[in-house]
mmCIF file of C-alpha atoms in Angstrom:
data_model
loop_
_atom_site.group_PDB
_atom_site.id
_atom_site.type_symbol
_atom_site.label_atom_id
_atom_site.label_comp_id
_atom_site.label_asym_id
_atom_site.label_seq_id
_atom_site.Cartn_x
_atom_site.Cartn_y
_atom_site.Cartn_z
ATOM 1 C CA UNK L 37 -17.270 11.575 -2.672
ATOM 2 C CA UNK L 38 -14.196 13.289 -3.418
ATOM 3 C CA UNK L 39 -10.689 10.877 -3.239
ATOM 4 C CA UNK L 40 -7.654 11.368 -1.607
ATOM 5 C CA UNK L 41 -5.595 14.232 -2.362
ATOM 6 C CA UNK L 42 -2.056 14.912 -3.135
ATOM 7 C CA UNK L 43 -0.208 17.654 -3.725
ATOM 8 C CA UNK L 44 2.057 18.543 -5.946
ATOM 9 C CA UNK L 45 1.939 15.460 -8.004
ATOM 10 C CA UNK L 46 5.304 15.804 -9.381
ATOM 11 C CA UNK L 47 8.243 17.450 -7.867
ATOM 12 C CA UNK L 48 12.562 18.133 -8.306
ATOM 13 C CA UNK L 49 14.795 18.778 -5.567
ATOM 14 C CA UNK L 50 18.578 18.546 -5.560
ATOM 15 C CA UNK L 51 20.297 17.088 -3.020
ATOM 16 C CA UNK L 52 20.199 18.821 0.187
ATOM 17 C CA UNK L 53 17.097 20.532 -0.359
ATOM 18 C CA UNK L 54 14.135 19.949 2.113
ATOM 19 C CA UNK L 55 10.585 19.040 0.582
ATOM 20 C CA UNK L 56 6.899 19.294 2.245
ATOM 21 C CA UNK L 57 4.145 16.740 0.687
ATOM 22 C CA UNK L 58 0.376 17.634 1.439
ATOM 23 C CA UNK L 59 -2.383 15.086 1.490
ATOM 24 C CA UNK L 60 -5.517 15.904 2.138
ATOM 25 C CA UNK L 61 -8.004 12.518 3.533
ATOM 26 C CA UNK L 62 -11.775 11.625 2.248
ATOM 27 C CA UNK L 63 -14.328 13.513 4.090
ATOM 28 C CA UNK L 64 -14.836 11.607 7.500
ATOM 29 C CA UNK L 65 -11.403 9.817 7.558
ATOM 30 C CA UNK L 66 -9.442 10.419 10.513
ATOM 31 C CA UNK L 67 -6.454 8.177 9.885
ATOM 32 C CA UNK L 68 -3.849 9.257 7.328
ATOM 33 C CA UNK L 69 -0.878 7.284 6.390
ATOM 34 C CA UNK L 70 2.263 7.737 4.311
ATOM 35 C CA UNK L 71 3.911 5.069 2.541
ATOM 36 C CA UNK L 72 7.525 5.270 -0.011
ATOM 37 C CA UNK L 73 6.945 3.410 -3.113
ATOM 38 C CA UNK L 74 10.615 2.847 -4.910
ATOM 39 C CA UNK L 75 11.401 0.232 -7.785
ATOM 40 C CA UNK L 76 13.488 -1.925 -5.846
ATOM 41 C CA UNK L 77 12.001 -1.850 -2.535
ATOM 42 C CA UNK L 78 8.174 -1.524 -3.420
ATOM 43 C CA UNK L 79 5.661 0.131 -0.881
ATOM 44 C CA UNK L 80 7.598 0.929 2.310
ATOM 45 C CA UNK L 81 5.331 2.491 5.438
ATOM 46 C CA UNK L 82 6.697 5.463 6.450
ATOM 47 C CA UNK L 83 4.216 6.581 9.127
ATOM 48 C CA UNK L 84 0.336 6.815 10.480
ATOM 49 C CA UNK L 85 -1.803 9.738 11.734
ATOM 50 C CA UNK L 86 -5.119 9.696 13.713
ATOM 51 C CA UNK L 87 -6.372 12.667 15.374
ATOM 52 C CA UNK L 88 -3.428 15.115 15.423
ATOM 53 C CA UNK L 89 -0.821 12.244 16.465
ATOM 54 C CA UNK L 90 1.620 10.072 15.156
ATOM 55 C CA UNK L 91 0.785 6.433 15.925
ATOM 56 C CA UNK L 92 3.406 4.559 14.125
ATOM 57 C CA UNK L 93 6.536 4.647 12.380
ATOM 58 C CA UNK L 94 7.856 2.403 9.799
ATOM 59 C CA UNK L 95 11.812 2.333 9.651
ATOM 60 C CA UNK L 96 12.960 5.245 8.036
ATOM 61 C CA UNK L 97 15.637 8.122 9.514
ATOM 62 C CA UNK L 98 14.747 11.216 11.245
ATOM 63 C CA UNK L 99 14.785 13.350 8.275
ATOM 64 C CA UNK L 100 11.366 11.944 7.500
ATOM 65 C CA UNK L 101 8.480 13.881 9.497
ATOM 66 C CA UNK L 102 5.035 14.465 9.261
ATOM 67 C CA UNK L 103 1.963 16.063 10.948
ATOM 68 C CA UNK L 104 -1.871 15.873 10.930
ATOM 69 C CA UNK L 105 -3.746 18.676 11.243
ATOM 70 C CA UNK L 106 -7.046 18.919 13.423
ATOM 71 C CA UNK L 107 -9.116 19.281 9.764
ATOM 72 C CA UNK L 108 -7.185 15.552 9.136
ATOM 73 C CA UNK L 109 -5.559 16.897 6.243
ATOM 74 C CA UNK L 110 -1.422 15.538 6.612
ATOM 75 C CA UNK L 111 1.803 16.928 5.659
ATOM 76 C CA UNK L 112 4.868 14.875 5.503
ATOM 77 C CA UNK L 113 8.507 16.448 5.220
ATOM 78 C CA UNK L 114 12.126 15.158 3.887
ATOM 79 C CA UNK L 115 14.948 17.307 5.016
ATOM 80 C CA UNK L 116 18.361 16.872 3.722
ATOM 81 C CA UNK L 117 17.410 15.222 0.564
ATOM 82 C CA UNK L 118 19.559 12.024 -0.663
ATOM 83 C CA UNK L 119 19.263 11.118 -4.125
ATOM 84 C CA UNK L 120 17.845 7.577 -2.846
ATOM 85 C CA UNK L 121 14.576 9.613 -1.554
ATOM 86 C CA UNK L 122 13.929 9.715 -5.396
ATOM 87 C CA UNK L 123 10.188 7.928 -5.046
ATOM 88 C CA UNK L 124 6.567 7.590 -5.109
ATOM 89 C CA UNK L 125 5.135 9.457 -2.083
ATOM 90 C CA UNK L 126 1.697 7.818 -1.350
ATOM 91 C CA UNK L 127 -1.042 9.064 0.860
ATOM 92 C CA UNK L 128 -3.623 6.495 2.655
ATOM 93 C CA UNK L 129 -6.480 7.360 4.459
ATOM 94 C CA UNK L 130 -8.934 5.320 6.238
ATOM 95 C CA UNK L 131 -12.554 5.338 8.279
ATOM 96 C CA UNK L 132 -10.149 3.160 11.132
ATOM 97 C CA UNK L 133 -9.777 4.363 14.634
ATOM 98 C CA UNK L 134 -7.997 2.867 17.744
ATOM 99 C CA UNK L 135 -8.925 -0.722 18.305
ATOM 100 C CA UNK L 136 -9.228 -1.777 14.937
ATOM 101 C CA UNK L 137 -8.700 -3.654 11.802
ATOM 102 C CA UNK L 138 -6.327 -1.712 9.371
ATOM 103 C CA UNK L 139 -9.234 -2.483 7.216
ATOM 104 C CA UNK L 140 -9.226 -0.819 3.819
ATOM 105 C CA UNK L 141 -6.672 2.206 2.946
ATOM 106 C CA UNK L 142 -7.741 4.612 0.340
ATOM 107 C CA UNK L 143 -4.516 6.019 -1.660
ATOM 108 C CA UNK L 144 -4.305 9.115 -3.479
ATOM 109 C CA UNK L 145 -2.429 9.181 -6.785
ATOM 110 C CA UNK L 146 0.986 10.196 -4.697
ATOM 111 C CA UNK L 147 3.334 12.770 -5.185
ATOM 112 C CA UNK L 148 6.788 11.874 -7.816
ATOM 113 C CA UNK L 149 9.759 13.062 -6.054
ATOM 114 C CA UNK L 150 12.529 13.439 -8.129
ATOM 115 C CA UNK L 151 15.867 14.491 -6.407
ATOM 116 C CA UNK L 152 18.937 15.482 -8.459
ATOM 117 C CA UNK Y 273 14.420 -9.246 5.834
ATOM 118 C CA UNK Y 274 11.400 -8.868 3.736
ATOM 119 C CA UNK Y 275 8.052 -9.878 5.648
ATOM 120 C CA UNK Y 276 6.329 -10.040 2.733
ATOM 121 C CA UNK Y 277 7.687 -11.778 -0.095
ATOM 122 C CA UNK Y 278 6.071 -12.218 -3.588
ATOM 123 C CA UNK Y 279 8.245 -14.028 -5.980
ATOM 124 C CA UNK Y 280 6.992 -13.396 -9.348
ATOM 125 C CA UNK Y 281 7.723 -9.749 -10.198
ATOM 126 C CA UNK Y 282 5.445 -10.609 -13.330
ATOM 127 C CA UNK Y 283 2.403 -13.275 -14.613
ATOM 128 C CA UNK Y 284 1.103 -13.352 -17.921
ATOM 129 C CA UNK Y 285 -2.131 -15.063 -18.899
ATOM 130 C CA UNK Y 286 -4.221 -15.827 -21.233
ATOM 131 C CA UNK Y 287 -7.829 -13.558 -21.266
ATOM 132 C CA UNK Y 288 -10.366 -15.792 -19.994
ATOM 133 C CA UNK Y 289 -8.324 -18.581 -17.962
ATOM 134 C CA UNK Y 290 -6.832 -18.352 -14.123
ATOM 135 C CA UNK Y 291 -4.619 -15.857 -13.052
ATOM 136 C CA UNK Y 292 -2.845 -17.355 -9.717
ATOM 137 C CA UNK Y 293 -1.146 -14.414 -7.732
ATOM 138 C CA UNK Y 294 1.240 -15.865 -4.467
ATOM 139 C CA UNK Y 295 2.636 -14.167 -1.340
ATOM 140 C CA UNK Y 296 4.495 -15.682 1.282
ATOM 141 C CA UNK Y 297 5.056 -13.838 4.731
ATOM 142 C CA UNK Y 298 7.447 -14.532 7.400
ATOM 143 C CA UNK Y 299 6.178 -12.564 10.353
ATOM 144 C CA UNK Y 300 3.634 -15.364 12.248
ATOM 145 C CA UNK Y 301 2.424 -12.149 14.124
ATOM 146 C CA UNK Y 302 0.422 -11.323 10.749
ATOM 147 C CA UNK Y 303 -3.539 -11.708 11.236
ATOM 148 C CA UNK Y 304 -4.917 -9.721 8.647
ATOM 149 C CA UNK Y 305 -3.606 -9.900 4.803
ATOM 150 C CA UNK Y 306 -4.950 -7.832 1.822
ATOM 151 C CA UNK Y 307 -4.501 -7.410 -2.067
ATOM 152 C CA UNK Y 308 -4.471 -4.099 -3.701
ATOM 153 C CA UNK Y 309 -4.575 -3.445 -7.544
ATOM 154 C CA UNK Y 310 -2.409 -0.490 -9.036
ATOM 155 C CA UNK Y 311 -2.489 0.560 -12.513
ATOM 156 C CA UNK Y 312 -0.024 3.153 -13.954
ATOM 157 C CA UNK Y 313 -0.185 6.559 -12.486
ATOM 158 C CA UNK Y 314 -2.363 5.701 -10.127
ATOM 159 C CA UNK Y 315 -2.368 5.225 -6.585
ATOM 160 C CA UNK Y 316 -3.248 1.374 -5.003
ATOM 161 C CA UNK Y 317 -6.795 0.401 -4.896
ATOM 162 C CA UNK Y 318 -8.127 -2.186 -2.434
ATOM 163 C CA UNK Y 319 -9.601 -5.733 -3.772
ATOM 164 C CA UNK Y 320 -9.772 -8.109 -1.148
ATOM 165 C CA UNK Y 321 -9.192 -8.923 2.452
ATOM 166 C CA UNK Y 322 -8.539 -11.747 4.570
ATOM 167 C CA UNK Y 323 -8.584 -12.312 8.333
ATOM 168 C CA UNK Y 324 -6.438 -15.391 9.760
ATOM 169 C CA UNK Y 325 -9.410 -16.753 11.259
ATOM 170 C CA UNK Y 326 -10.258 -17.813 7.983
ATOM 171 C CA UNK Y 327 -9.222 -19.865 5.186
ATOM 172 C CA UNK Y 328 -10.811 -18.437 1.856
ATOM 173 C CA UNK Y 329 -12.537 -15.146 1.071
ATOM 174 C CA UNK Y 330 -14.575 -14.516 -2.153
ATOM 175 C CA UNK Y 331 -15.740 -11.497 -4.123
ATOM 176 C CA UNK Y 332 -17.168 -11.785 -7.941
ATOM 177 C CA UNK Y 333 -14.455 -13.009 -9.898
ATOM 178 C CA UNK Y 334 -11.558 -12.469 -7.064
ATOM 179 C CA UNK Y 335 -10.946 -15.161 -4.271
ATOM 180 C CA UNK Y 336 -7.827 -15.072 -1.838
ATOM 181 C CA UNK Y 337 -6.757 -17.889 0.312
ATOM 182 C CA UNK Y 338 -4.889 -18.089 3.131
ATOM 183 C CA UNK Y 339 -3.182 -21.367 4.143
ATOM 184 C CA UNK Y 340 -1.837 -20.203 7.795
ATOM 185 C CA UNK Y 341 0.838 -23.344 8.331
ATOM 186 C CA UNK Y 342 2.471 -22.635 5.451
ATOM 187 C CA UNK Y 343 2.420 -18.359 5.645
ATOM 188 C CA UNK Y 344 1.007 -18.366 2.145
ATOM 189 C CA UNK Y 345 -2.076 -16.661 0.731
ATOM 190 C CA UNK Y 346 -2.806 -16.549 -2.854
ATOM 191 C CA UNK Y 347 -4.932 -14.404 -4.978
ATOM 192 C CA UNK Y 348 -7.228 -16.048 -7.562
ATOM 193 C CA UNK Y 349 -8.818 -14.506 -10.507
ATOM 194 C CA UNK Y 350 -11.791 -16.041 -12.529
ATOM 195 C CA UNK Y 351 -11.984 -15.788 -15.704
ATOM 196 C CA UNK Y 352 -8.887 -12.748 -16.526
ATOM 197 C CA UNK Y 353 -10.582 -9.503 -18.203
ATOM 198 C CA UNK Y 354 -7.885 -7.431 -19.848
ATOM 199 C CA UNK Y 355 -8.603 -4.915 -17.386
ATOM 200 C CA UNK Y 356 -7.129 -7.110 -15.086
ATOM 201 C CA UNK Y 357 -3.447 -5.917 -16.343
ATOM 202 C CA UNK Y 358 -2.031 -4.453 -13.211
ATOM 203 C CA UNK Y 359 0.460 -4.711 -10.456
ATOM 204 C CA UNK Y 360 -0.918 -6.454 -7.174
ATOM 205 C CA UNK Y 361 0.045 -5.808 -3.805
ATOM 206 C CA UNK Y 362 -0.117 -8.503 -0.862
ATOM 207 C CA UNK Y 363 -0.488 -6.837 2.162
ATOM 208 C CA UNK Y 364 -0.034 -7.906 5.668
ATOM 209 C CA UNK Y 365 -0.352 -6.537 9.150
ATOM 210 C CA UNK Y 366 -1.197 -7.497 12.797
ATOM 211 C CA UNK Y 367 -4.610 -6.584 13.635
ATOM 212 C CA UNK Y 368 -6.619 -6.615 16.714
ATOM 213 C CA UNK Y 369 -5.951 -2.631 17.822
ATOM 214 C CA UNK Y 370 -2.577 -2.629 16.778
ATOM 215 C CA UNK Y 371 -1.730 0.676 15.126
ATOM 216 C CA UNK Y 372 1.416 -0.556 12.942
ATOM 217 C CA UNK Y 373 0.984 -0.141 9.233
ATOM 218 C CA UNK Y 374 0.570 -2.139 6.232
ATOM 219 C CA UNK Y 375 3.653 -4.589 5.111
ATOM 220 C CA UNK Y 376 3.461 -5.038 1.532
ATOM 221 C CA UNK Y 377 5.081 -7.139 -0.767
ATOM 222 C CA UNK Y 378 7.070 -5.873 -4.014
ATOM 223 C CA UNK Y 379 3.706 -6.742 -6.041
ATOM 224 C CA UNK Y 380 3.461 -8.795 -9.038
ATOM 225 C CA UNK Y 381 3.274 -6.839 -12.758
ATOM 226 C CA UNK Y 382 -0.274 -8.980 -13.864
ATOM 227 C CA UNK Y 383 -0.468 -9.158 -17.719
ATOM 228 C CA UNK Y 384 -3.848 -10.410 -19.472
ATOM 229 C CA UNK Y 385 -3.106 -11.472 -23.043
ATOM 230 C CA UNK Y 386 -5.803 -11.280 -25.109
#
């Protein structure tokens, strides 16, 4: 069974730029999620999917958006880029749908933003 | 205000003994907890859960438990492989249909000495 996919793995922007992330779910997972991994601040939430629509946001600015497609597969975008959005993107996926547990999130390897 | 708090950014032990791994939360709303493993490169992989309803959760070598009155859960590992070298994630979140995400901690950098 094929993991979770992220693409590209490693990427530079300079500041100002705008930057689109791709992850692609397991086969059968409906709920995608997208987390910020930083030294100082570890593994921040940034936002979950389920069918087409956003169900939560973590506490990050507007310049942080994302989408699901109706194949599940999730793009997230950073407009404006600030040299503090240098990170670890992470994708999560999981079999979960409304009503319950988070139960377990499958990552993919994330994608290493590097802005300049 | 971190929700999540895990003190020791790094625990070294000896192959073949204990490894303790501790996480304190703040947020009483919390119901459900969980450990992940990361190595290098790698994206988080889930070890073990927890609900609040219970006290202690085992699987193989990995047992967490969750003392509720004090908002502390801890991670045990019996006995330490070297492949146990890793950073660990405590998790947190409140369950029960609630669509918010994971909380995690800042993880702990776990280093088996052989």
């Amino acid at each position: 069974k094929a993991g979770v996919t992220q693409t590209p793995r490693y990427l530079i922007k300079t500041r100002g730029q705008q930057v689109t992330l791709s992850c692609s779910p397991i086969s059968g997972h409906r709920s995608v999620s997208w987390y910020q991994q930083t030294p100082g601040q570890g593994l921040q939430f940034l936002f979950e999917y389920f069918s087409e629509t956003q169900r939560n946001k973590g506490n990050f600015p507007g310049r942080f958006s994302g989408r699901q497609f109706s194949n599940s597969r999730s793009e997230m975008n950073v407009s404006t880029l600030e040299l503090g959005d240098s990170a670890l993107y992470l994708c999560a996926s999981s079999r979960r749908s409304g009503g319950q547990l988070p139960g377990e999130l499958f990552f993919g390897e994330g994608s290493r933003l590097t802005v300049l | 205000d971190q929700q999540v708090k895990q003190n020791s950014p790094s625990l070294s032990v000896q192959e073949g003994r204990i490894s303790i791994l501790n996480c304190d939360y703040t947020n009483s709303m919390f119901d459900y907890f969980l450990w992940y493993k990361k190595y290098p490169a790698e994206g988080p992989t889930f070890l073990i859960s927890i609900s609040s309803i219970k006290d202690k959760n085992e699987d193989g070598r990995f047992t967490v438990f969750l003392n509720k009155s004090a908002k502390h859960l801890s991670l045990h590992i019996v006995p330490s492989q070297p492949g146990d070298s890793a950073v660990y994630f405590c998790a947190a979140s409140v369950g029960g249909g609630g669509a918010d995400g994971l909380t995690f901690g800042k993880g702990t950098h776990l280093i088996i000495q052989p």
